[in-house]
Short mmCIF file of C-alpha atoms in Angstrom, two decimals:
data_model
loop_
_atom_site.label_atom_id
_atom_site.label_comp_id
_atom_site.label_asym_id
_atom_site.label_seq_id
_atom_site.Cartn_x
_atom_site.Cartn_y
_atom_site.Cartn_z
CA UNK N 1 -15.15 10.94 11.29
CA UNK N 2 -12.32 8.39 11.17
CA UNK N 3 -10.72 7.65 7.58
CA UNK N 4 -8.81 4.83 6.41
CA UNK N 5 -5.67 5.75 4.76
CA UNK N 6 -7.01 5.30 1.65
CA UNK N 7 -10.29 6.50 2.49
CA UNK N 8 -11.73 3.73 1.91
CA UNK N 9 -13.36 2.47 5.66
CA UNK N 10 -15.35 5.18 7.88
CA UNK N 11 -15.90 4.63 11.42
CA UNK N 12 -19.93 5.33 12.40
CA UNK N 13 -19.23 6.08 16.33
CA UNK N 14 -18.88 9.67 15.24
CA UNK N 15 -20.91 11.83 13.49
CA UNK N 16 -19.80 11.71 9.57
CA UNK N 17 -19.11 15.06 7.76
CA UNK N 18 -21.68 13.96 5.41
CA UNK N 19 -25.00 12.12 6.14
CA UNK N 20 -24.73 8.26 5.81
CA UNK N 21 -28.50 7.44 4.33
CA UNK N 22 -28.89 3.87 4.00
CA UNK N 23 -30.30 2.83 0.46
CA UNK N 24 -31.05 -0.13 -1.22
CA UNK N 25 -29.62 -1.15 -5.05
CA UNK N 26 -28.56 -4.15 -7.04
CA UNK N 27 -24.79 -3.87 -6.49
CA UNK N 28 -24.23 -5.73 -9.98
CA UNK N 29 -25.10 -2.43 -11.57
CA UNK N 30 -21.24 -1.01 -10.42
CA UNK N 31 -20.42 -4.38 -12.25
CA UNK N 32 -18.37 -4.44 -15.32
CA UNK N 33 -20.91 -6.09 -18.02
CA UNK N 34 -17.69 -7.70 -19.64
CA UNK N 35 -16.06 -9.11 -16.68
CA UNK N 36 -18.59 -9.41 -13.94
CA UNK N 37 -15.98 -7.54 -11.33
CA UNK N 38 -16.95 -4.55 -9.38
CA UNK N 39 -16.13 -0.98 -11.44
CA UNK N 40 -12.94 0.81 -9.80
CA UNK N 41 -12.16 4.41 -10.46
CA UNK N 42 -11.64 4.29 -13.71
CA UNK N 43 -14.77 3.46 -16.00
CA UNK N 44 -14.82 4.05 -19.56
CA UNK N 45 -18.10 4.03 -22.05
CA UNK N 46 -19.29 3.43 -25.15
CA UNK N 47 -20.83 6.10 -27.37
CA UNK N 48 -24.35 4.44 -26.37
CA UNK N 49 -23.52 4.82 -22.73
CA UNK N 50 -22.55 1.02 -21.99
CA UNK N 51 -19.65 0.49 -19.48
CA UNK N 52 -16.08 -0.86 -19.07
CA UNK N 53 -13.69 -1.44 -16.32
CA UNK N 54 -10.50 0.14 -17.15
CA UNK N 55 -8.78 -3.43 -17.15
CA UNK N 56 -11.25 -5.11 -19.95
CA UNK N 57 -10.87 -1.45 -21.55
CA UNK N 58 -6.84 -2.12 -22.06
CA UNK N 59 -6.77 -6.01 -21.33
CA UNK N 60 -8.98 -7.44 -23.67
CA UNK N 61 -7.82 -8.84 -27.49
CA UNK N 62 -8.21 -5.23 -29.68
CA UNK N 63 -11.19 -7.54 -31.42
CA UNK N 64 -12.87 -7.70 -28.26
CA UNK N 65 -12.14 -4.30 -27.00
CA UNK N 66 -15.46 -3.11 -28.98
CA UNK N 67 -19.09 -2.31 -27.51
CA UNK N 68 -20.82 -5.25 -28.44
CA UNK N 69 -23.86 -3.85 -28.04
CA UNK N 70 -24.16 -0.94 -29.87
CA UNK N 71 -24.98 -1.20 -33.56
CA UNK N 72 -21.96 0.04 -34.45
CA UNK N 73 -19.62 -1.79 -32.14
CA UNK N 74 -17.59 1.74 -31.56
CA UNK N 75 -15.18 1.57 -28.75
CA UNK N 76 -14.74 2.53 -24.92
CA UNK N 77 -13.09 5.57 -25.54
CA UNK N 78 -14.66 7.95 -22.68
CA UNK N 79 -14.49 8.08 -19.67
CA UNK N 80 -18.11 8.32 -17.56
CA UNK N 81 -16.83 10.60 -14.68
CA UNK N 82 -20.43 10.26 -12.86
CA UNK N 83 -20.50 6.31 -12.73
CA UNK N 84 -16.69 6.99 -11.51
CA UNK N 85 -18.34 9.36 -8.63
CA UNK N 86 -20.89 6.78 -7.62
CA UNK N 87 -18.70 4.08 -7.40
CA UNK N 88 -15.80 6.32 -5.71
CA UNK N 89 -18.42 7.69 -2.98
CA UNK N 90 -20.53 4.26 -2.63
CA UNK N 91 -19.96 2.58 0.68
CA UNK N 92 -21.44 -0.30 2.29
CA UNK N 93 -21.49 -2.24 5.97
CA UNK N 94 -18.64 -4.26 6.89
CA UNK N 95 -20.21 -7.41 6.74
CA UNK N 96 -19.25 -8.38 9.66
CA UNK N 97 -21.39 -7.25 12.91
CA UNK N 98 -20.00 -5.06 15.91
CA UNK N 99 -17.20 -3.10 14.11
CA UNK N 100 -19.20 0.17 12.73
CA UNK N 101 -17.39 0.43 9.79
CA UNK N 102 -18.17 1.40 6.01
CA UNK N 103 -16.00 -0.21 3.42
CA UNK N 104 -15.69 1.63 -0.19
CA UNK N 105 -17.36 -0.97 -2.04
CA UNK N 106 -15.22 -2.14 -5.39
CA UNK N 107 -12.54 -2.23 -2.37
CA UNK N 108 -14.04 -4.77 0.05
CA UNK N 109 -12.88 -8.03 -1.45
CA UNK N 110 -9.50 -6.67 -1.08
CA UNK N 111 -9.78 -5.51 2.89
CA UNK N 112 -11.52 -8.31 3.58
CA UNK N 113 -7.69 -10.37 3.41
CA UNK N 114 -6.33 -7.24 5.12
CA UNK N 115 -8.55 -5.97 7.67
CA UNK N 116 -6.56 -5.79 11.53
CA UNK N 117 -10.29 -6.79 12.65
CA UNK N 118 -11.05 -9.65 10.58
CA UNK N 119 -12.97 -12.40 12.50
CA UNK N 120 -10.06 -14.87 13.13
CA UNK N 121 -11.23 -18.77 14.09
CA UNK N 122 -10.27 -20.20 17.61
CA UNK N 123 -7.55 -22.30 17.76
CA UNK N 124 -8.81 -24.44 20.11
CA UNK N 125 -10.30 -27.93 18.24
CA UNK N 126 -14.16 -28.07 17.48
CA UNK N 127 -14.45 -24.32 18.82
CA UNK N 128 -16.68 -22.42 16.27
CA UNK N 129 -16.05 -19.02 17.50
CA UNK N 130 -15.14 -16.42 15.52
CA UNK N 131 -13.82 -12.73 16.42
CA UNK N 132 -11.18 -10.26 15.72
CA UNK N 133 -7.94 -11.16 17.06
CA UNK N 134 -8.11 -8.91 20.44
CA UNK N 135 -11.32 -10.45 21.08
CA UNK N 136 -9.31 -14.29 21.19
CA UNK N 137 -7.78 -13.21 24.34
CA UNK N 138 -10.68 -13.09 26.40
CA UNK N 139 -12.42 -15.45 24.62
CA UNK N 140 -9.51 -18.24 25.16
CA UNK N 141 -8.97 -17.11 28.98
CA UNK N 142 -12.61 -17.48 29.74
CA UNK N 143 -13.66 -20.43 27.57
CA UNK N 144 -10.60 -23.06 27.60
CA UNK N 145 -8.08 -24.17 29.61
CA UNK N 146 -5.46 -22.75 27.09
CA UNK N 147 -2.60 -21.36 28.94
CA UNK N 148 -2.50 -17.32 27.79
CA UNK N 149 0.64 -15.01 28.88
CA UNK N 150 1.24 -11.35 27.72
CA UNK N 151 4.14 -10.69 25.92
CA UNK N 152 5.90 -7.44 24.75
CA UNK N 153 7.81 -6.87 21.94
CA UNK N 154 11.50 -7.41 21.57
CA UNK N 155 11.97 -9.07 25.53
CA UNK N 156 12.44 -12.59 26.15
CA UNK N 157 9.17 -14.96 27.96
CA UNK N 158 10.73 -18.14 29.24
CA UNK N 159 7.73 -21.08 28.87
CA UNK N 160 7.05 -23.75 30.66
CA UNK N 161 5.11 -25.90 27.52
CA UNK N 162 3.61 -29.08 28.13
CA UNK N 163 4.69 -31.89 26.09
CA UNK N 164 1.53 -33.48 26.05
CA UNK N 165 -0.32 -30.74 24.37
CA UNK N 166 2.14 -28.02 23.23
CA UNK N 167 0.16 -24.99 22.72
CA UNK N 168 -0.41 -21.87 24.18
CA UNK N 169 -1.66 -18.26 23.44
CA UNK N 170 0.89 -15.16 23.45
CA UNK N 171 -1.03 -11.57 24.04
CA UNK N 172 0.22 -8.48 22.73
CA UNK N 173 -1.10 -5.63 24.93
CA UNK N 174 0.94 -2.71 22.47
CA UNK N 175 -1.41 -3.65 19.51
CA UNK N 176 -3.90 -6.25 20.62
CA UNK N 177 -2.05 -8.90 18.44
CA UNK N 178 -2.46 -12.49 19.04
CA UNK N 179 0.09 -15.41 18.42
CA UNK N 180 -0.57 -19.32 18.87
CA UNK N 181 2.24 -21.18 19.74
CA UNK N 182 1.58 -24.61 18.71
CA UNK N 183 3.56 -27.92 18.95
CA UNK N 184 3.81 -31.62 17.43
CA UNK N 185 5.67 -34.71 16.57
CA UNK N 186 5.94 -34.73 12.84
CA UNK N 187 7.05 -38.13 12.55
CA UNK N 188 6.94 -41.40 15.02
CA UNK N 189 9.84 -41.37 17.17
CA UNK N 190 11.11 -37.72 16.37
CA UNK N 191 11.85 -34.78 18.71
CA UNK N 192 8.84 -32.28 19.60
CA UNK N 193 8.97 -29.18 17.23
CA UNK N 194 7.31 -26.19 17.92
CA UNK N 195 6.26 -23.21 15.91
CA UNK N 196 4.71 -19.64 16.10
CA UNK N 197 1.46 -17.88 13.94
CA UNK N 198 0.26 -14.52 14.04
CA UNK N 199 -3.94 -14.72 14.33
CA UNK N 200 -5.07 -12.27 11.48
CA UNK N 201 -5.47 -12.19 7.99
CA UNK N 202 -2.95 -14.28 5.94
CA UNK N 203 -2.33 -11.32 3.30
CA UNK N 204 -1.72 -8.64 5.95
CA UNK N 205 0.54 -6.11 5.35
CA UNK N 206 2.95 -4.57 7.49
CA UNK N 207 3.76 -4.74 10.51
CA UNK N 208 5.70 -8.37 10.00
CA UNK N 209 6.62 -10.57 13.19
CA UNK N 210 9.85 -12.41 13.78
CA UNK N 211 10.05 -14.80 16.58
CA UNK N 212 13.35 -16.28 18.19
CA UNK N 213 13.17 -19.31 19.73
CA UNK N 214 15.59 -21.74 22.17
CA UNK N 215 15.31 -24.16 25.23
CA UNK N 216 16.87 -25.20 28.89
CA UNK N 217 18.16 -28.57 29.39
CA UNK N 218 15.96 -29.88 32.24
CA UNK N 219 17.48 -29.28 35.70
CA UNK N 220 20.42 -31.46 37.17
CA UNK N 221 21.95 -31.58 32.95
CA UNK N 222 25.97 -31.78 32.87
CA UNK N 223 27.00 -27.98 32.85
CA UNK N 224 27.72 -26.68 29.16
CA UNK N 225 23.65 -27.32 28.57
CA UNK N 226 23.39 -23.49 28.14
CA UNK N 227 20.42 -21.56 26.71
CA UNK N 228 21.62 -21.54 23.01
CA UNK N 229 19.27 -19.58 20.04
CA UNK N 230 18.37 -22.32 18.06
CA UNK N 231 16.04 -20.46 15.57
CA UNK N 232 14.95 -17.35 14.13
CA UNK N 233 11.66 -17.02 12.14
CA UNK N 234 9.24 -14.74 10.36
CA UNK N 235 5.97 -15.68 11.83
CA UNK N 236 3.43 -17.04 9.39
CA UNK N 237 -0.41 -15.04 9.17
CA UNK N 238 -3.07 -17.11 9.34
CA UNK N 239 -6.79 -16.82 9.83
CA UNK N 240 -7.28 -20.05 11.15
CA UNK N 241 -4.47 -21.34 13.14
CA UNK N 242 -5.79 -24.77 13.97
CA UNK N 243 -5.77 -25.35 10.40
CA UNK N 244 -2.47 -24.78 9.50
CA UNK N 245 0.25 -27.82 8.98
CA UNK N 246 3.37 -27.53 11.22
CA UNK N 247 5.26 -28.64 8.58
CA UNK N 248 4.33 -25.82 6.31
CA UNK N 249 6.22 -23.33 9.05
CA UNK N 250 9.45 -22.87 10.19
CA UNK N 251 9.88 -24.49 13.22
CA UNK N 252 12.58 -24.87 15.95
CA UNK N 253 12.91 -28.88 17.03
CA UNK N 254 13.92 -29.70 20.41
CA UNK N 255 16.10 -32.13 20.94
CA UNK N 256 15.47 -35.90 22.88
CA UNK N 257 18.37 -34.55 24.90
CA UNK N 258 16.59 -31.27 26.31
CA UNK N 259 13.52 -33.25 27.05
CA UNK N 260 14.85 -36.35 29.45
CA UNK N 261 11.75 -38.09 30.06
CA UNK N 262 10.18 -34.51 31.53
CA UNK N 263 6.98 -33.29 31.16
CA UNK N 264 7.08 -29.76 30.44
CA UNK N 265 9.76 -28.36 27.74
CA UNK N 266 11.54 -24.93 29.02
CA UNK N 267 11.73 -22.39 26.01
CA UNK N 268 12.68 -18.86 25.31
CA UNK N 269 10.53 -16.85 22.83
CA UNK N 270 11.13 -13.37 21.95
CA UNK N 271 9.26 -11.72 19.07
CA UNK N 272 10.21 -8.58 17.31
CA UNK N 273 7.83 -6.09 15.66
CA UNK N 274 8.90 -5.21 12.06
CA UNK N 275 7.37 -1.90 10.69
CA UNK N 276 9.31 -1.60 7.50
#
């Protein structure tokens, strides 16, 4: 058996300690009645046995922190340590198919914007596939004409980007991480500016991803053009990469001057892995 940190996701290739049985229930049951949100660890009850989420137990206005339907409106003053042991043990199917895992329940709302294999969209226009963000490499070098290039962490990748369609997909054999690298004009007339998101879910926590960018004059430029670092950024997190507004990143412009009428813009990228 594999355990999450927390405990809260078990892997089903191997044989669980305990027996997994699949059952059936109305999941509102581990509801708070006051609140409607999934029960946590803490529960607290009424002297009639009625329930209470810790948070509507302390939260709440003191007029409101009474059982409202008990006779006597007494208050949630213990705690039910065998709803607590239901809801702590109570595991269901990561809803998504092909990963084998078991998600502690109250908790899945909150892995779900977490989760390292949370489907992540296709950047590629009108492509409706969805898949973890290893699965994007193969699916982008066998389904579009996307360029894709491996990258490692902390060494430089000089590009050769197109102008006409500025995008490209950066592979991260040391943790299966994928990075778009998209491009645009954000007003008529202005220079090219380019950016860089991490595929995966927008809340995830660490590791964090900067990414330093600069370009080449085209070939046959007055000497003094040098490669010069022209920005550093933290790479945004985003599910859907396609949808995401270049202007809402940091981006690093290139300059009319490093372009020249060519077709292709030469840049550096190097991006750095950030564990604490």
């Amino acid at each position: 058996m594999v355990v999450h940190e927390e405990g809260e996701i078990m892997q089903t290739e191997q044989e669980p300690t305990r027996e997994l049985t699949k059952v059936s229930m109305d999941l509102t049951m581990l509801h708070c009645p006051l609140c409607l949100r999934p029960l946590t660890s803490l529960v607290y009850e009424c002297k009639g046995g009625h329930l209470a989420c810790v948070d509507c137990r302390v939260e709440r206005p003191r007029n409101q922190r009474q059982c409202q339907k008990c006779e006597r409106s007494s208050g949630f003053d213990m705690r039910s340590t065998a709803v607590e042991a239901v809801v702590s043990s109570l595991r269901v199917v990561w809803p998504h198919e092909g990963y084998g895992l078991y998600v502690t329940y109250h908790k899945l709302a909150d892995h779900q914007s977490v989760c390292l294999v949370a489907p992540c969209k296709c950047p590629m226009p009108v492509c409706g596939y969805e898949g973890p963000p290893p699965a994007l490499y193969h699916h982008i070098s066998n389904a579009h004409p996307m360029p894709v290039h491996r990258i490692q962490y902390g060494k430089v990748l000089q590009l050769q980007v197109p102008l006409s369609e500025p995008r490209l997909l950066l592979f991260a054999e040391e943790d299966g991480r994928a990075f778009f690298l998209v491009g645009g004009v954000l007003d008529i007339g202005a220079p090219i500016a380019v950016s860089v998101v991490c595929i995966r879910a927008r809340a995830s926590p660490l590791p964090h991803y900067v990414a330093k960018l600069w370009a080449n004059a085209p070939p046959g430029e007055p000497k003094g053009m040098t490669d010069v670092v022209k920005v550093e950024m933290e790479v945004t997190s985003s599910k859907d990469p396609d949808d995401v507004d270049l202007q809402e990143l940091t981006f690093f412009t290139v300059l009319p001057k490093l372009l020249a009428g060519a077709k292709l813009v030469s840049l550096h990228i190097q991006i750095d892995k950030l564990t604490s």
